Amino acid sequence: VMLIHAGALLFLIWERHILAVEYVMALSLAVFVYAIGYASVRRPELFEEIAAHMAEEKYRKSALSSQQARVYLNKLLQYMESAKPYRNSELRLAELAERLAISPNHLSQVINQELRLNFFEFLNQYRVQEAQARLLEAQSRHLTHLAIAYEVGFSNKTSFNRVFKKYTRMSPSTFVKTHAGEGNTL
C-alpha cells in the first residue's frame, strides 16, 4: 500500500492527474483493509499472537512476577471450581479480586496473560461448561434452558444463546438433541 501511494504521489507530481491519483490511493487502501479482514477470518491465530504481544507490552512494567502470577492463577482456578462465583450474574473483577485477596490489577493481568482471556470470557467459559452439564443431567430435564442459564450466571436469554453458541458452535437446543443419546456425559 505504501509503495502504491508513493508511486501515485510521484505520478501526481509529474503528470498532475489529481483525480486518477485519488482513485488509485483510495482503491489500494480499500484492498489493503479487505485483505486484512480476509486474513483475520482465514487465520485468526495471527491476530491472537498480536493480541498476546500487546498484552505482554501492557504488563511489561508490572511488579507481578511470573511465579506469583502462577500462584494467583492456581488460587483463582481452585476458587472458581469450589465456590463457583461465576453463577452470580453481577460478579465483577473487583469483587472476585477481593474474595481472593488479590489486587484487581494483578487478577486482570493473570487472566489476560496466563489464560489469554478477558474477565468476561473467563467467566463465560465456566458458565457454558456448567450449562452443558446441566442441560444433559436427568434431574435438570424439567428446567427450561432459560432457568439453567440463570442458574449458571447468565442474566438473559439472548446473552446465554449467543455465548453458548460461540463456545459450542450450536444452540442449547441443538446441543441437547446432539448429545442426549451419549450417556449424558461430556
PDB file of C-alpha atoms in Angstrom:
ATOM      1  CA  VAL A   1       0.000   0.000   0.000  1.00  0.00           C
ATOM      2  CA  MET A   2       2.815   2.381   0.872  1.00  0.00           C
ATOM      3  CA  LEU A   3       4.564   1.667  -2.454  1.00  0.00           C
ATOM      4  CA  ILE A   4       1.346   2.251  -4.390  1.00  0.00           C
ATOM      5  CA  HIS A   5       0.781   5.524  -2.569  1.00  0.00           C
ATOM      6  CA  ALA A   6       4.371   6.647  -3.137  1.00  0.00           C
ATOM      7  CA  GLY A   7       4.083   5.790  -6.847  1.00  0.00           C
ATOM      8  CA  ALA A   8       0.747   7.586  -7.088  1.00  0.00           C
ATOM      9  CA  LEU A   9       2.230  10.694  -5.475  1.00  0.00           C
ATOM     10  CA  LEU A  10       5.182  10.658  -7.870  1.00  0.00           C
ATOM     11  CA  PHE A  11       2.755  10.288 -10.762  1.00  0.00           C
ATOM     12  CA  LEU A  12       0.831  13.256  -9.396  1.00  0.00           C
ATOM     13  CA  ILE A  13       3.971  15.376  -9.269  1.00  0.00           C
ATOM     14  CA  TRP A  14       4.929  14.594 -12.864  1.00  0.00           C
ATOM     15  CA  GLU A  15       1.575  14.293 -14.594  1.00  0.00           C
ATOM     16  CA  ARG A  16      -0.783  16.324 -12.386  1.00  0.00           C
ATOM     17  CA  HIS A  17      -3.709  13.877 -12.675  1.00  0.00           C
ATOM     18  CA  ILE A  18      -5.173  14.507  -9.258  1.00  0.00           C
ATOM     19  CA  LEU A  19      -8.422  12.588  -9.727  1.00  0.00           C
ATOM     20  CA  ALA A  20      -6.699   9.437 -11.029  1.00  0.00           C
ATOM     21  CA  VAL A  21      -4.230   9.508  -8.145  1.00  0.00           C
ATOM     22  CA  GLU A  22      -7.007   9.866  -5.596  1.00  0.00           C
ATOM     23  CA  TYR A  23      -8.822   6.866  -7.081  1.00  0.00           C
ATOM     24  CA  VAL A  24      -5.665   4.742  -7.046  1.00  0.00           C
ATOM     25  CA  MET A  25      -4.902   5.681  -3.434  1.00  0.00           C
ATOM     26  CA  ALA A  26      -8.475   5.029  -2.238  1.00  0.00           C
ATOM     27  CA  LEU A  27      -8.662   1.727  -4.113  1.00  0.00           C
ATOM     28  CA  SER A  28      -5.317   0.495  -2.778  1.00  0.00           C
ATOM     29  CA  LEU A  29      -6.296   1.400   0.775  1.00  0.00           C
ATOM     30  CA  ALA A  30      -9.640  -0.403   0.392  1.00  0.00           C
ATOM     31  CA  VAL A  31      -7.908  -3.518  -0.972  1.00  0.00           C
ATOM     32  CA  PHE A  32      -5.479  -3.450   1.948  1.00  0.00           C
ATOM     33  CA  VAL A  33      -8.291  -3.197   4.517  1.00  0.00           C
ATOM     34  CA  TYR A  34     -10.213  -6.057   2.870  1.00  0.00           C
ATOM     35  CA  ALA A  35      -7.040  -8.175   2.758  1.00  0.00           C
ATOM     36  CA  ILE A  36      -6.512  -7.683   6.495  1.00  0.00           C
ATOM     37  CA  GLY A  37     -10.148  -8.607   7.135  1.00  0.00           C
ATOM     38  CA  TYR A  38      -9.859 -11.711   4.972  1.00  0.00           C
ATOM     39  CA  ALA A  39      -6.642 -12.742   6.725  1.00  0.00           C
ATOM     40  CA  SER A  40      -8.277 -12.341  10.132  1.00  0.00           C
ATOM     41  CA  VAL A  41     -11.102 -14.662   9.112  1.00  0.00           C
ATOM     42  CA  ARG A  42      -8.886 -17.269   7.444  1.00  0.00           C
ATOM     43  CA  ARG A  43      -6.084 -17.286  10.033  1.00  0.00           C
ATOM     44  CA  PRO A  44      -7.265 -15.830  13.365  1.00  0.00           C
ATOM     45  CA  GLU A  45      -4.195 -17.229  15.138  1.00  0.00           C
ATOM     46  CA  LEU A  46      -2.123 -14.485  13.505  1.00  0.00           C
ATOM     47  CA  PHE A  47      -4.121 -11.862  15.321  1.00  0.00           C
ATOM     48  CA  GLU A  48      -4.121 -13.844  18.583  1.00  0.00           C
ATOM     49  CA  GLU A  49      -0.327 -13.626  18.522  1.00  0.00           C
ATOM     50  CA  ILE A  50      -0.542  -9.866  18.043  1.00  0.00           C
ATOM     51  CA  ALA A  51      -3.011  -9.600  20.938  1.00  0.00           C
ATOM     52  CA  ALA A  52      -0.732 -11.715  23.136  1.00  0.00           C
ATOM     53  CA  HIS A  53       2.217  -9.497  22.307  1.00  0.00           C
ATOM     54  CA  MET A  54       0.167  -6.403  23.100  1.00  0.00           C
ATOM     55  CA  ALA A  55      -0.830  -7.912  26.468  1.00  0.00           C
ATOM     56  CA  GLU A  56       2.826  -8.576  27.255  1.00  0.00           C
ATOM     57  CA  GLU A  57       3.682  -4.978  26.420  1.00  0.00           C
ATOM     58  CA  LYS A  58       0.795  -3.731  28.543  1.00  0.00           C
ATOM     59  CA  TYR A  59       2.129  -5.523  31.625  1.00  0.00           C
ATOM     60  CA  ARG A  60       5.842  -5.057  30.928  1.00  0.00           C
ATOM     61  CA  LYS A  61       6.285  -2.683  33.882  1.00  0.00           C
ATOM     62  CA  SER A  62       4.103  -4.715  36.256  1.00  0.00           C
ATOM     63  CA  ALA A  63       5.543  -5.760  39.594  1.00  0.00           C
ATOM     64  CA  LEU A  64       3.836  -9.146  39.333  1.00  0.00           C
ATOM     65  CA  SER A  65       6.415 -11.876  38.775  1.00  0.00           C
ATOM     66  CA  SER A  66       5.651 -14.883  36.592  1.00  0.00           C
ATOM     67  CA  GLN A  67       5.983 -17.150  39.632  1.00  0.00           C
ATOM     68  CA  GLN A  68       3.479 -15.089  41.624  1.00  0.00           C
ATOM     69  CA  ALA A  69       1.164 -14.990  38.594  1.00  0.00           C
ATOM     70  CA  ARG A  70       1.120 -18.807  38.528  1.00  0.00           C
ATOM     71  CA  VAL A  71       0.324 -18.879  42.261  1.00  0.00           C
ATOM     72  CA  TYR A  72      -2.544 -16.443  41.714  1.00  0.00           C
ATOM     73  CA  LEU A  73      -3.748 -18.440  38.726  1.00  0.00           C
ATOM     74  CA  ASN A  74      -3.888 -21.668  40.738  1.00  0.00           C
ATOM     75  CA  LYS A  75      -5.691 -19.860  43.550  1.00  0.00           C
ATOM     76  CA  LEU A  76      -8.185 -18.415  41.073  1.00  0.00           C
ATOM     77  CA  LEU A  77      -8.870 -21.714  39.312  1.00  0.00           C
ATOM     78  CA  GLN A  78      -9.340 -23.587  42.598  1.00  0.00           C
ATOM     79  CA  TYR A  79     -11.737 -20.917  43.818  1.00  0.00           C
ATOM     80  CA  MET A  80     -13.720 -20.997  40.577  1.00  0.00           C
ATOM     81  CA  GLU A  81     -14.146 -24.777  40.851  1.00  0.00           C
ATOM     82  CA  SER A  82     -15.015 -24.858  44.547  1.00  0.00           C
ATOM     83  CA  ALA A  83     -17.095 -21.695  45.141  1.00  0.00           C
ATOM     84  CA  LYS A  84     -18.486 -21.308  41.599  1.00  0.00           C
ATOM     85  CA  PRO A  85     -18.671 -17.494  41.835  1.00  0.00           C
ATOM     86  CA  TYR A  86     -19.449 -17.265  38.109  1.00  0.00           C
ATOM     87  CA  ARG A  87     -23.042 -18.242  38.967  1.00  0.00           C
ATOM     88  CA  ASN A  88     -23.529 -14.665  40.153  1.00  0.00           C
ATOM     89  CA  SER A  89     -24.536 -12.685  37.066  1.00  0.00           C
ATOM     90  CA  GLU A  90     -23.446  -9.467  38.807  1.00  0.00           C
ATOM     91  CA  LEU A  91     -19.904 -10.673  39.575  1.00  0.00           C
ATOM     92  CA  ARG A  92     -17.249  -8.067  38.784  1.00  0.00           C
ATOM     93  CA  LEU A  93     -13.472  -8.265  38.668  1.00  0.00           C
ATOM     94  CA  ALA A  94     -13.012  -6.111  41.780  1.00  0.00           C
ATOM     95  CA  GLU A  95     -15.356  -8.329  43.794  1.00  0.00           C
ATOM     96  CA  LEU A  96     -13.605 -11.521  42.711  1.00  0.00           C
ATOM     97  CA  ALA A  97     -10.209  -9.972  43.448  1.00  0.00           C
ATOM     98  CA  GLU A  98     -11.383  -9.011  46.920  1.00  0.00           C
ATOM     99  CA  ARG A  99     -12.596 -12.562  47.617  1.00  0.00           C
ATOM    100  CA  LEU A 100      -9.195 -13.894  46.549  1.00  0.00           C
ATOM    101  CA  ALA A 101      -7.222 -11.195  48.384  1.00  0.00           C
ATOM    102  CA  ILE A 102      -5.509 -10.210  45.128  1.00  0.00           C
ATOM    103  CA  SER A 103      -5.336  -6.718  43.692  1.00  0.00           C
ATOM    104  CA  PRO A 104      -7.794  -6.227  40.812  1.00  0.00           C
ATOM    105  CA  ASN A 105      -4.918  -5.180  38.534  1.00  0.00           C
ATOM    106  CA  HIS A 106      -2.986  -8.356  39.266  1.00  0.00           C
ATOM    107  CA  LEU A 107      -6.083 -10.530  38.832  1.00  0.00           C
ATOM    108  CA  SER A 108      -6.781  -8.896  35.492  1.00  0.00           C
ATOM    109  CA  GLN A 109      -3.167  -9.402  34.450  1.00  0.00           C
ATOM    110  CA  VAL A 110      -3.271 -13.086  35.418  1.00  0.00           C
ATOM    111  CA  ILE A 111      -6.446 -13.709  33.423  1.00  0.00           C
ATOM    112  CA  ASN A 112      -5.193 -11.728  30.413  1.00  0.00           C
ATOM    113  CA  GLN A 113      -1.627 -13.036  30.295  1.00  0.00           C
ATOM    114  CA  GLU A 114      -1.871 -16.558  31.639  1.00  0.00           C
ATOM    115  CA  LEU A 115      -5.209 -17.533  30.098  1.00  0.00           C
ATOM    116  CA  ARG A 116      -5.281 -15.131  27.116  1.00  0.00           C
ATOM    117  CA  LEU A 117      -8.863 -14.184  28.005  1.00  0.00           C
ATOM    118  CA  ASN A 118     -10.622 -11.129  29.276  1.00  0.00           C
ATOM    119  CA  PHE A 119     -12.591 -11.313  32.524  1.00  0.00           C
ATOM    120  CA  PHE A 120     -15.986 -11.908  30.908  1.00  0.00           C
ATOM    121  CA  GLU A 121     -14.649 -14.549  28.513  1.00  0.00           C
ATOM    122  CA  PHE A 122     -13.137 -16.278  31.534  1.00  0.00           C
ATOM    123  CA  LEU A 123     -16.469 -16.287  33.405  1.00  0.00           C
ATOM    124  CA  ASN A 124     -18.438 -17.321  30.342  1.00  0.00           C
ATOM    125  CA  GLN A 125     -16.282 -20.387  29.762  1.00  0.00           C
ATOM    126  CA  TYR A 126     -17.245 -21.656  33.205  1.00  0.00           C
ATOM    127  CA  ARG A 127     -20.877 -20.729  32.677  1.00  0.00           C
ATOM    128  CA  VAL A 128     -21.114 -22.550  29.364  1.00  0.00           C
ATOM    129  CA  GLN A 129     -19.311 -25.597  30.726  1.00  0.00           C
ATOM    130  CA  GLU A 130     -21.755 -25.853  33.627  1.00  0.00           C
ATOM    131  CA  ALA A 131     -24.724 -25.154  31.343  1.00  0.00           C
ATOM    132  CA  GLN A 132     -23.648 -28.025  29.090  1.00  0.00           C
ATOM    133  CA  ALA A 133     -23.548 -30.398  32.048  1.00  0.00           C
ATOM    134  CA  ARG A 134     -26.870 -29.155  33.413  1.00  0.00           C
ATOM    135  CA  LEU A 135     -28.606 -29.432  30.041  1.00  0.00           C
ATOM    136  CA  LEU A 136     -27.712 -33.126  29.894  1.00  0.00           C
ATOM    137  CA  GLU A 137     -28.493 -34.023  33.526  1.00  0.00           C
ATOM    138  CA  ALA A 138     -31.604 -36.130  34.036  1.00  0.00           C
ATOM    139  CA  GLN A 139     -32.536 -34.168  37.177  1.00  0.00           C
ATOM    140  CA  SER A 140     -32.490 -30.901  35.174  1.00  0.00           C
ATOM    141  CA  ARG A 141     -34.770 -32.107  32.368  1.00  0.00           C
ATOM    142  CA  HIS A 142     -37.763 -30.349  33.939  1.00  0.00           C
ATOM    143  CA  LEU A 143     -35.958 -26.973  33.772  1.00  0.00           C
ATOM    144  CA  THR A 144     -36.144 -24.665  30.795  1.00  0.00           C
ATOM    145  CA  HIS A 145     -32.958 -23.581  29.085  1.00  0.00           C
ATOM    146  CA  LEU A 146     -33.576 -20.098  30.426  1.00  0.00           C
ATOM    147  CA  ALA A 147     -33.795 -21.387  34.009  1.00  0.00           C
ATOM    148  CA  ILE A 148     -30.473 -23.161  33.556  1.00  0.00           C
ATOM    149  CA  ALA A 149     -28.990 -20.016  32.014  1.00  0.00           C
ATOM    150  CA  TYR A 150     -29.974 -18.014  35.106  1.00  0.00           C
ATOM    151  CA  GLU A 151     -28.612 -20.686  37.456  1.00  0.00           C
ATOM    152  CA  VAL A 152     -25.186 -20.703  35.811  1.00  0.00           C
ATOM    153  CA  GLY A 153     -24.837 -16.921  35.842  1.00  0.00           C
ATOM    154  CA  PHE A 154     -26.285 -15.518  32.638  1.00  0.00           C
ATOM    155  CA  SER A 155     -28.562 -12.532  33.090  1.00  0.00           C
ATOM    156  CA  ASN A 156     -30.722 -13.007  29.995  1.00  0.00           C
ATOM    157  CA  LYS A 157     -31.640 -15.472  27.272  1.00  0.00           C
ATOM    158  CA  THR A 158     -30.015 -13.510  24.442  1.00  0.00           C
ATOM    159  CA  SER A 159     -26.557 -13.428  26.000  1.00  0.00           C
ATOM    160  CA  PHE A 160     -26.871 -17.089  27.040  1.00  0.00           C
ATOM    161  CA  ASN A 161     -27.715 -18.217  23.498  1.00  0.00           C
ATOM    162  CA  ARG A 162     -25.028 -16.003  21.923  1.00  0.00           C
ATOM    163  CA  VAL A 163     -22.257 -17.086  24.282  1.00  0.00           C
ATOM    164  CA  PHE A 164     -23.328 -20.747  24.298  1.00  0.00           C
ATOM    165  CA  LYS A 165     -23.214 -20.806  20.504  1.00  0.00           C
ATOM    166  CA  LYS A 166     -19.840 -19.033  20.475  1.00  0.00           C
ATOM    167  CA  TYR A 167     -18.230 -21.756  22.597  1.00  0.00           C
ATOM    168  CA  THR A 168     -20.083 -24.844  21.345  1.00  0.00           C
ATOM    169  CA  ARG A 169     -20.917 -23.772  17.780  1.00  0.00           C
ATOM    170  CA  MET A 170     -24.536 -24.807  18.346  1.00  0.00           C
ATOM    171  CA  SER A 171     -27.611 -23.570  20.130  1.00  0.00           C
ATOM    172  CA  PRO A 172     -28.558 -25.058  23.513  1.00  0.00           C
ATOM    173  CA  SER A 173     -31.463 -26.954  21.883  1.00  0.00           C
ATOM    174  CA  THR A 174     -29.223 -28.418  19.203  1.00  0.00           C
ATOM    175  CA  PHE A 175     -26.645 -29.295  21.847  1.00  0.00           C
ATOM    176  CA  VAL A 176     -29.229 -31.274  23.825  1.00  0.00           C
ATOM    177  CA  LYS A 177     -30.512 -33.072  20.715  1.00  0.00           C
ATOM    178  CA  THR A 178     -26.978 -33.909  19.614  1.00  0.00           C
ATOM    179  CA  HIS A 179     -25.691 -35.119  22.983  1.00  0.00           C
ATOM    180  CA  ALA A 180     -28.799 -36.595  24.642  1.00  0.00           C
ATOM    181  CA  GLY A 181     -28.020 -40.126  23.470  1.00  0.00           C
ATOM    182  CA  GLU A 182     -24.373 -40.112  24.584  1.00  0.00           C
ATOM    183  CA  GLY A 183     -24.900 -41.299  28.113  1.00  0.00           C
ATOM    184  CA  ASN A 184     -25.272 -37.748  29.422  1.00  0.00           C
ATOM    185  CA  THR A 185     -21.570 -37.179  29.804  1.00  0.00           C
ATOM    186  CA  LEU A 186     -19.413 -34.519  28.246  1.00  0.00           C
TER     187      LEU A 186
END
